[in-house]
CSV table of C-alpha atoms (C1' of nucleotides) in Angstrom, one decimal:
chain,number,residue,atom,x,y,z
B,1117,MET,CA,17.8,0.8,24.4
B,1118,SER,CA,18.2,0.0,28.5
B,1119,ASP,CA,20.9,-3.2,27.7
B,1120,THR,CA,23.0,-2.9,24.5
B,1121,HIS,CA,25.9,-1.7,25.7
B,1122,ALA,CA,26.8,-2.8,28.7
B,1123,ARG,CA,29.1,-0.7,30.9
B,1124,ALA,CA,32.6,-2.3,32.7
B,1125,THR,CA,31.7,-1.6,36.4
B,1126,GLU,CA,28.7,0.0,37.2
B,1127,ALA,CA,24.8,-0.4,39.4
B,1128,PRO,CA,22.0,-2.0,37.4
B,1129,ARG,CA,21.5,1.8,36.4
B,1130,PRO,CA,22.4,5.6,37.7
B,1131,ALA,CA,18.5,5.7,37.8
B,1132,SER,CA,18.1,8.1,34.7
B,1133,ALA,CA,21.8,9.2,34.1
B,1134,GLU,CA,22.0,9.6,30.1
B,1135,ASP,CA,19.2,8.2,28.7
B,1136,VAL,CA,18.9,11.9,27.9
B,1137,PRO,CA,16.7,12.4,24.9
B,1138,TYR,CA,18.9,15.6,23.9
B,1139,GLU,CA,17.9,15.2,20.0
B,1140,LEU,CA,14.0,16.1,21.5
B,1141,ILE,CA,15.2,18.4,23.4
B,1142,GLU,CA,16.0,20.4,21.5
B,1143,LEU,CA,14.3,19.8,17.8
B,1144,LEU,CA,11.0,21.1,20.3
B,1145,PHE,CA,13.1,24.0,20.7
B,1146,PHE,CA,14.0,24.6,16.8
B,1147,ALA,CA,10.4,23.4,15.1
B,1148,TYR,CA,8.4,25.8,18.2
B,1149,ARG,CA,10.4,28.4,17.5
B,1150,ASP,CA,9.5,28.6,13.7
B,1151,PHE,CA,6.1,27.3,14.9
B,1152,VAL,CA,5.7,30.3,16.3
B,1153,GLY,CA,7.9,33.0,14.4
B,1154,ASP,CA,5.6,33.2,10.5
B,1155,PRO,CA,2.5,35.0,13.0
B,1156,ASP,CA,4.3,36.8,14.2
B,1157,ARG,CA,5.3,38.9,11.1
B,1158,ILE,CA,1.9,39.1,10.2
B,1159,LEU,CA,0.5,40.2,14.5
B,1160,ALA,CA,3.2,43.0,13.8
B,1161,ASP,CA,0.6,45.1,10.9
B,1162,TYR,CA,-1.6,44.8,13.5
B,1163,ASN,CA,0.5,46.1,16.6
B,1164,PHE,CA,-0.6,42.8,18.6
B,1165,GLY,CA,2.1,40.1,19.5
B,1166,ARG,CA,1.8,36.9,20.6
B,1167,ALA,CA,-0.1,36.8,23.3
B,1168,HIS,CA,-2.7,38.6,21.3
B,1169,HIS,CA,-2.4,35.6,18.8
B,1170,ARG,CA,-3.3,32.4,21.4
B,1171,VAL,CA,-5.7,35.7,23.0
B,1172,LEU,CA,-7.7,35.5,18.8
B,1173,HIS,CA,-7.3,32.3,18.0
B,1174,PHE,CA,-8.4,30.2,20.9
B,1175,VAL,CA,-11.3,32.7,20.9
B,1176,GLN,CA,-12.2,31.4,17.0
B,1177,ARG,CA,-11.9,28.7,17.7
B,1178,ARG,CA,-14.3,28.2,21.0
B,1179,PRO,CA,-17.0,30.3,20.2
B,1180,GLY,CA,-18.9,31.6,23.8
B,1181,LEU,CA,-15.9,31.0,25.7
B,1182,THR,CA,-15.8,32.7,29.3
B,1183,ILE,CA,-13.4,34.9,30.6
B,1184,ALA,CA,-12.0,32.3,33.7
B,1185,GLU,CA,-12.3,29.4,30.4
B,1186,LEU,CA,-9.5,30.8,28.6
B,1187,LEU,CA,-7.3,31.9,32.3
B,1188,ASP,CA,-7.4,28.4,32.6
B,1189,ILE,CA,-6.4,27.4,29.3
B,1190,LEU,CA,-3.8,30.3,28.8
B,1191,GLN,CA,-2.4,29.9,32.5
B,1192,ILE,CA,-2.2,33.5,32.7
B,1193,THR,CA,-4.0,36.4,35.1
B,1194,LYS,CA,-6.3,38.3,34.1
B,1195,GLN,CA,-4.6,41.3,34.4
B,1196,SER,CA,-2.1,40.0,31.9
B,1197,LEU,CA,-4.9,38.5,30.5
B,1198,ASN,CA,-7.7,41.6,29.9
B,1199,ARG,CA,-4.2,43.9,29.1
B,1200,VAL,CA,-4.8,42.5,25.4
B,1201,LEU,CA,-8.8,41.1,25.1
B,1202,LYS,CA,-9.5,44.8,25.6
B,1203,GLU,CA,-6.8,45.8,22.7
B,1204,LEU,CA,-9.0,43.4,20.8
B,1205,VAL,CA,-12.1,44.2,21.7
B,1206,GLU,CA,-11.6,47.7,21.0
B,1207,THR,CA,-10.4,47.3,17.6
B,1208,GLY,CA,-12.7,44.7,17.0
B,1209,PHE,CA,-11.1,41.5,16.8
B,1210,VAL,CA,-13.2,40.3,19.6
B,1211,GLU,CA,-16.7,40.8,21.3
B,1212,SER,CA,-17.6,40.2,25.0
B,1213,ARG,CA,-21.5,39.8,25.0
B,1214,MET,CA,-22.6,39.6,28.6
B,1215,GLY,CA,-23.6,36.0,29.6
B,1216,THR,CA,-27.1,34.9,29.3
B,1217,GLN,CA,-27.5,32.4,32.0
B,1218,ASP,CA,-25.5,34.0,34.4
B,1219,LYS,CA,-25.2,37.9,34.1
B,1220,ARG,CA,-21.4,37.9,34.9
B,1221,GLN,CA,-20.1,35.7,33.0
B,1222,ARG,CA,-19.0,37.8,29.8
B,1223,ASN,CA,-19.0,35.3,26.4
B,1224,LEU,CA,-16.3,35.9,23.6
B,1225,HIS,CA,-16.6,35.5,19.9
B,1226,ALA,CA,-14.0,36.8,17.0
B,1227,THR,CA,-15.6,38.8,15.0
B,1228,THR,CA,-16.0,38.7,11.5
B,1229,ALA,CA,-12.2,40.3,10.9
B,1230,GLY,CA,-11.6,38.6,14.2
B,1231,ARG,CA,-12.4,35.4,12.1
B,1232,GLU,CA,-10.7,36.1,9.3
B,1233,LEU,CA,-7.5,37.5,11.1
B,1234,ALA,CA,-6.9,34.1,12.9
B,1235,VAL,CA,-8.2,31.9,10.1
B,1236,ARG,CA,-4.8,33.0,8.5
B,1237,LEU,CA,-2.5,32.1,10.7
B,1238,ALA,CA,-4.0,29.4,11.4
B,1239,GLN,CA,-2.9,28.7,7.6
B,1240,LEU,CA,0.2,30.1,7.6
B,1241,GLN,CA,1.0,27.8,10.6
B,1242,ALA,CA,-0.7,25.0,9.0
B,1243,LYS,CA,1.1,25.4,5.2
B,1244,ARG,CA,4.1,24.5,7.7
B,1245,ILE,CA,2.6,21.8,9.7
B,1246,ASN,CA,1.6,20.0,6.3
B,1247,ALA,CA,4.4,20.3,5.1
B,1248,ALA,CA,6.3,18.6,7.8
B,1249,LEU,CA,3.8,15.4,7.3
B,1250,ALA,CA,4.2,15.5,3.6
B,1251,ILE,CA,7.7,15.0,4.7
B,1252,VAL,CA,7.2,12.4,7.2
B,1253,GLY,CA,4.1,10.2,6.1
B,1254,PRO,CA,0.8,11.2,6.9
B,1255,GLU,CA,0.3,9.0,9.1
B,1256,ALA,CA,2.4,10.4,11.2
B,1257,GLY,CA,-0.3,13.3,12.0
B,1258,GLU,CA,-1.3,11.0,14.9
B,1259,VAL,CA,1.8,9.0,15.9
B,1260,VAL,CA,2.7,13.1,16.8
B,1261,ALA,CA,-1.1,14.2,18.0
B,1262,ARG,CA,-0.5,11.5,20.9
B,1263,TYR,CA,2.4,11.7,21.8
B,1264,LEU,CA,2.5,15.7,21.9
B,1265,ALA,CA,-0.7,14.9,24.4
B,1266,GLY,CA,1.6,12.8,25.8
B,1267,LEU,CA,3.5,15.9,26.9
B,1268,ILE,CA,0.7,17.4,28.5
B,1269,ASP,CA,0.7,17.5,32.3
B,1270,PRO,CA,-1.2,14.4,33.3
B,1271,ALA,CA,-3.7,16.2,35.5
B,1272,GLU,CA,-4.5,18.4,32.7
B,1273,ARG,CA,-4.6,15.4,29.4
B,1274,ARG,CA,-8.3,14.8,29.8
B,1275,LYS,CA,-9.3,18.2,30.1
B,1276,VAL,CA,-7.5,19.8,27.2
B,1277,LEU,CA,-8.4,16.8,25.4
B,1278,GLY,CA,-11.5,16.9,25.7
B,1279,SER,CA,-11.6,20.5,24.3
B,1280,LEU,CA,-9.6,19.4,21.8
B,1281,ALA,CA,-12.2,17.3,20.4
B,1282,GLY,CA,-15.2,19.7,21.4
B,1283,SER,CA,-14.3,22.2,19.1
B,1284,ASP,CA,-13.4,19.9,16.3
O,327,MET,CA,-8.4,12.6,3.5
O,328,SER,CA,-8.5,14.7,0.7
O,329,ASP,CA,-12.0,14.0,-1.2
O,330,THR,CA,-13.9,11.8,1.2
O,331,HIS,CA,-16.6,14.2,1.6
O,332,ALA,CA,-17.3,15.5,-1.4
O,333,ARG,CA,-18.7,18.9,-1.7
O,334,ALA,CA,-21.2,19.5,-3.5
O,335,THR,CA,-20.8,22.5,-5.9
O,336,GLU,CA,-17.8,24.3,-5.5
O,337,ALA,CA,-14.8,25.0,-7.3
O,338,PRO,CA,-11.6,22.3,-8.0
O,339,ARG,CA,-10.0,23.5,-4.0
O,340,PRO,CA,-10.0,27.5,-2.8
O,341,ALA,CA,-7.0,27.4,-2.2
O,342,SER,CA,-6.8,25.4,2.2
O,343,ALA,CA,-9.7,26.5,3.1
O,344,GLU,CA,-10.0,24.1,5.6
O,345,ASP,CA,-8.1,21.7,5.6
O,346,VAL,CA,-6.4,22.9,9.1
O,347,PRO,CA,-4.9,21.1,11.3
O,348,TYR,CA,-6.3,22.7,14.6
O,349,GLU,CA,-5.4,19.7,16.4
O,350,LEU,CA,-1.9,19.7,15.8
O,351,ILE,CA,-0.7,23.0,16.2
O,352,GLU,CA,-2.9,23.6,19.8
O,353,LEU,CA,-1.8,20.5,21.3
O,354,LEU,CA,2.1,21.6,19.8
O,355,PHE,CA,0.9,25.1,22.4
O,356,PHE,CA,0.1,22.5,25.0
O,357,ALA,CA,2.8,20.5,25.1
O,358,TYR,CA,5.2,23.4,24.6
O,359,ARG,CA,3.7,25.3,27.7
O,360,ASP,CA,3.9,22.3,29.6
O,361,PHE,CA,7.4,20.9,28.7
O,362,VAL,CA,8.8,24.3,29.2
O,363,GLY,CA,7.0,24.9,33.1
O,364,ASP,CA,9.3,22.2,34.1
O,365,PRO,CA,12.8,23.6,34.8
O,366,ASP,CA,10.8,27.4,34.9
O,367,ARG,CA,10.5,25.5,39.1
O,368,ILE,CA,14.6,24.7,39.2
O,369,LEU,CA,15.6,27.8,37.8
O,370,ALA,CA,14.1,29.9,40.3
O,371,ASP,CA,15.7,28.8,43.1
O,372,TYR,CA,19.0,30.4,41.2
O,373,ASN,CA,17.1,34.0,40.7
O,374,PHE,CA,17.4,32.1,36.3
O,375,GLY,CA,14.4,32.2,33.6
O,376,ARG,CA,14.4,30.6,31.0
O,377,ALA,CA,16.6,32.8,28.4
O,378,HIS,CA,19.5,31.7,31.8
O,379,HIS,CA,18.4,28.3,30.5
O,380,ARG,CA,18.6,27.8,27.3
O,381,VAL,CA,21.5,29.4,27.6
O,382,LEU,CA,23.3,26.9,29.3
O,383,HIS,CA,21.4,24.1,27.6
O,384,PHE,CA,23.2,24.5,23.9
O,385,VAL,CA,26.6,26.0,26.0
O,386,GLN,CA,26.6,22.7,28.1
O,387,ARG,CA,25.9,20.3,25.0
O,388,ARG,CA,28.3,22.6,22.6
O,389,PRO,CA,31.5,23.6,24.2
O,390,GLY,CA,34.0,25.8,22.9
O,391,LEU,CA,30.6,27.4,21.4
O,392,THR,CA,31.1,31.0,20.2
O,393,ILE,CA,28.6,34.0,20.8
O,394,ALA,CA,28.1,34.3,16.9
O,395,GLU,CA,27.4,30.5,17.2
O,396,LEU,CA,24.8,31.2,20.5
O,397,LEU,CA,23.8,34.1,18.7
O,398,ASP,CA,22.5,32.1,15.2
O,399,ILE,CA,21.1,29.2,17.0
O,400,LEU,CA,19.0,31.6,20.3
O,401,GLN,CA,17.8,34.0,17.3
O,402,ILE,CA,18.3,37.1,19.6
O,403,THR,CA,20.4,39.7,19.7
O,404,LYS,CA,24.0,40.2,22.0
O,405,GLN,CA,22.6,42.5,24.0
O,406,SER,CA,20.2,40.5,24.8
O,407,LEU,CA,22.2,37.3,25.7
O,408,ASN,CA,25.4,39.2,27.0
O,409,ARG,CA,22.6,40.0,29.8
O,410,VAL,CA,21.8,36.5,31.1
O,411,LEU,CA,25.3,35.4,29.6
O,412,LYS,CA,27.2,37.8,32.0
O,413,GLU,CA,25.0,36.3,34.4
O,414,LEU,CA,25.3,33.2,34.6
O,415,VAL,CA,30.0,33.5,33.9
O,416,GLU,CA,29.5,35.8,37.3
O,417,THR,CA,27.7,32.8,39.0
O,418,GLY,CA,30.1,30.8,38.9
O,419,PHE,CA,27.9,28.3,35.6
O,420,VAL,CA,29.4,29.3,32.9
O,421,GLU,CA,32.9,30.7,31.6
O,422,SER,CA,34.4,32.8,28.9
O,423,ARG,CA,38.3,31.9,27.4
O,424,MET,CA,39.6,34.0,24.4
O,425,GLY,CA,39.7,31.4,21.4
O,426,THR,CA,43.0,30.7,20.2
O,427,GLN,CA,43.4,30.5,16.6
O,428,ASP,CA,40.9,33.8,16.7
O,429,LYS,CA,41.8,35.4,19.7
O,430,ARG,CA,38.5,37.9,19.2
O,431,GLN,CA,36.0,34.8,20.1
O,432,ARG,CA,35.3,33.1,22.9
O,433,ASN,CA,34.6,30.1,23.3
O,434,LEU,CA,32.3,29.1,25.8
O,435,HIS,CA,32.3,25.9,28.2
O,436,ALA,CA,29.7,24.5,30.9
O,437,THR,CA,31.5,24.5,34.2
O,438,THR,CA,31.6,21.4,37.1
O,439,ALA,CA,28.2,23.4,38.4
O,440,GLY,CA,26.6,25.0,34.9
O,441,ARG,CA,26.6,21.1,34.0
O,442,GLU,CA,25.0,19.5,36.7
O,443,LEU,CA,22.5,22.1,36.7
O,444,ALA,CA,22.3,21.8,33.1
O,445,VAL,CA,21.7,17.6,34.1
O,446,ARG,CA,19.5,18.2,36.0
O,447,LEU,CA,17.3,20.1,33.9
O,448,ALA,CA,17.6,18.0,31.1
O,449,GLN,CA,16.6,14.8,33.4
O,450,LEU,CA,14.0,16.3,34.2
O,451,GLN,CA,12.4,17.2,30.6
O,452,ALA,CA,13.1,13.6,29.8
O,453,LYS,CA,10.9,12.3,31.9
O,454,ARG,CA,8.5,14.6,30.3
O,455,ILE,CA,10.1,12.8,27.0
O,456,ASN,CA,10.1,9.5,27.8
O,457,ALA,CA,6.5,9.2,28.9
O,458,ALA,CA,5.1,10.4,26.4
O,459,LEU,CA,7.2,8.2,24.5
O,460,ALA,CA,6.2,5.2,26.4
O,461,ILE,CA,2.5,6.0,26.0
O,462,VAL,CA,2.5,6.1,22.2
O,463,GLY,CA,5.6,3.6,21.3
O,464,PRO,CA,9.1,4.0,21.2
O,465,GLU,CA,9.4,3.7,17.4
O,466,ALA,CA,7.2,6.6,17.4
O,467,GLY,CA,10.7,8.7,18.4
O,468,GLU,CA,12.0,8.9,16.0
O,469,VAL,CA,8.3,9.3,13.9
O,470,VAL,CA,8.7,12.7,16.5
O,471,ALA,CA,12.1,14.2,15.0
O,472,ARG,CA,11.4,13.8,11.4
O,473,TYR,CA,8.1,15.5,11.9
O,474,LEU,CA,9.7,18.3,14.0
O,475,ALA,CA,12.7,18.3,11.9
O,476,GLY,CA,9.9,19.3,9.4
O,477,LEU,CA,8.4,22.6,11.2
O,478,ILE,CA,11.9,23.7,11.3
O,479,ASP,CA,12.5,26.5,8.3
O,480,PRO,CA,14.0,25.0,5.8
O,481,ALA,CA,16.6,27.5,4.6
O,482,GLU,CA,18.1,26.5,8.4
O,483,ARG,CA,17.1,22.7,8.2
O,484,ARG,CA,20.5,21.6,7.1
O,485,LYS,CA,22.5,23.8,9.9
O,486,VAL,CA,20.4,22.3,13.0
O,487,LEU,CA,20.2,18.9,12.2
O,488,GLY,CA,23.8,19.0,11.8
O,489,SER,CA,24.8,20.6,14.8
O,490,LEU,CA,22.3,18.4,16.2
O,491,ALA,CA,24.1,15.4,15.1
O,492,GLY,CA,27.3,16.1,15.5
O,493,SER,CA,27.1,17.0,19.8
O,494,ASP,CA,25.6,13.8,20.5
Q,358,DT,C1',-29.2,39.7,53.1
Q,359,DT,C1',-25.2,38.0,53.4
Q,360,DT,C1',-21.1,35.7,51.3
Q,361,DT,C1',-19.4,33.8,47.2
Q,362,DT,C1',-18.2,34.7,42.7
Q,363,DA,C1',-16.7,36.6,37.7
Q,364,DT,C1',-15.0,40.1,36.5
Q,365,DG,C1',-12.4,44.5,35.6
Q,366,DT,C1',-8.8,47.8,36.7
Q,367,DC,C1',-5.2,50.9,39.1
Q,368,DA,C1',-0.3,50.3,40.4
Q,369,DG,C1',4.1,48.6,40.4
Q,370,DC,C1',8.2,45.1,38.8
Q,371,DC,C1',10.9,42.0,36.6
Q,372,DA,C1',12.3,39.1,32.0
Q,373,DT,C1',13.8,39.3,27.6
Q,374,DG,C1',13.2,41.1,24.2
Q,375,DT,C1',14.4,44.9,20.4
Q,376,DT,C1',17.2,49.0,18.6
Q,377,DG,C1',20.6,52.6,17.7
Q,378,DA,C1',25.3,54.1,19.1
Q,379,DC,C1',29.5,53.8,20.3
Q,380,DA,C1',34.2,51.4,21.4
Q,381,DT,C1',38.1,48.1,21.7
Q,382,DA,C1',40.9,44.0,20.0
Q,383,DT,C1',41.9,41.0,16.5
Q,384,DC,C1',42.1,40.1,11.9
Q,385,DT,C1',43.0,40.2,6.8
Q,386,DC,C1',43.8,41.7,2.7
Q,387,DA,C1',45.6,45.2,-1.2
V,1354,DT,C1',52.7,48.7,6.7
V,1355,DG,C1',47.8,50.6,7.1
V,1356,DA,C1',42.7,50.4,5.9
V,1357,DG,C1',38.8,48.2,7.1
V,1358,DA,C1',36.0,44.1,8.3
V,1359,DT,C1',34.6,41.2,11.8
V,1360,DA,C1',33.8,39.3,16.9
V,1361,DT,C1',32.5,41.0,20.7
V,1362,DG,C1',31.4,44.2,24.5
V,1363,DT,C1',28.3,47.3,26.7
V,1364,DC,C1',25.0,51.8,27.3
V,1365,DA,C1',20.6,53.8,26.9
V,1366,DA,C1',16.4,54.0,26.3
V,1367,DC,C1',11.9,51.0,24.9
V,1368,DA,C1',8.6,47.3,23.9
V,1369,DT,C1',6.0,42.8,25.3
V,1370,DG,C1',3.7,40.2,28.0
V,1371,DG,C1',4.0,37.2,32.7
V,1372,DC,C1',3.8,38.7,37.7
V,1373,DT,C1',2.0,40.5,42.2
V,1374,DG,C1',-1.5,43.2,45.2
V,1375,DA,C1',-5.1,45.5,46.4
V,1376,DC,C1',-10.1,47.2,45.9
V,1377,DA,C1',-14.6,47.9,42.7
V,1378,DT,C1',-18.4,45.8,41.1
V,1379,DA,C1',-22.5,43.1,40.1
V,1380,DA,C1',-24.8,38.5,40.0
V,1381,DA,C1',-25.5,34.3,42.2
V,1382,DA,C1',-25.8,31.3,46.0
V,1383,DA,C1',-26.3,30.2,50.9
DNA sequence: TTTTTATGTCAGCCATGTTGACATATCTCA
DNA sequence: TGAGATATGTCAACATGGCTGACATAAAAA
């Protein structure tokens, strides 16, 4: 892909003038748009939005998660988190228990209802993911996972991958 | 991965109870989060947000795009689009010309400044994408592209893929 | 005991999505 | 030609989910 079509009279390489993978950039946009679109419709029935979904998802996947850990995952402010978390607790989808070791901390858990909703949403997304996998071939899962991991900030990557493996 | 560990006494399959690819679901979240994070910092210097970026990007990639086509791509309302588009036009990054065939239409074009900004942002994202590609191996690009295409709504897919090819 | 840490909360702002209503110019069709 | 459909623009109001800054409390740590 580098020197395939030598351009007439040009410098060794204009840094990265035009090896921009526009196709992947746009596919990522379209794919993500539809990927998060599925749950949105269901969440609307509960008067929840995407923010609620993200919180519920990670609480369900990482039982006992603390507020600080959740903030680190979502990379939003505690005020933003609190708004949706409070609603999830008040409506009985998430439980917030005082930490046993450190009583300042809160350990978050999905309730039965929370678990059910989270799983329902995850299955919806799974359907789409597995359909895509069926098109490309199942061996693509591994490749795509490593590719997506490669898109994560290098500084974050180790931590994220560790938390993925741990909760699996 | 299907029947590897046969479960003792269970029905043929509970529909899709637990073959949920949580790893991919979460990787998609983290990857997209960081992928759109890069441009955000630059856009802030221009008092632009993500919405401006998306508009500028597609206008630059599809010169002469009409309002209706852009709305179809972004899947937002014309009021939402108009707010950011107006700003892009007023600040000289996008030009809106009356259609030649159909004078009701507007054909959108990036100005020189608009093109420069769009390319700069695309190169930033390209850096990340190419870094990920370098990790997985260049042959992954093809696989990932087909996978991401598979995530797009089937009803939309043909149209989207057509527009990608056309603008390449 | 003082300080730091983990969390909660109030108040207000901003960006970007939404709906609904309505205006204008232009095109199309009977 | 005249009626209706179409493409766009715009006003107003509202919802969601980010943000900053300030301040409060309880518990841990120094």
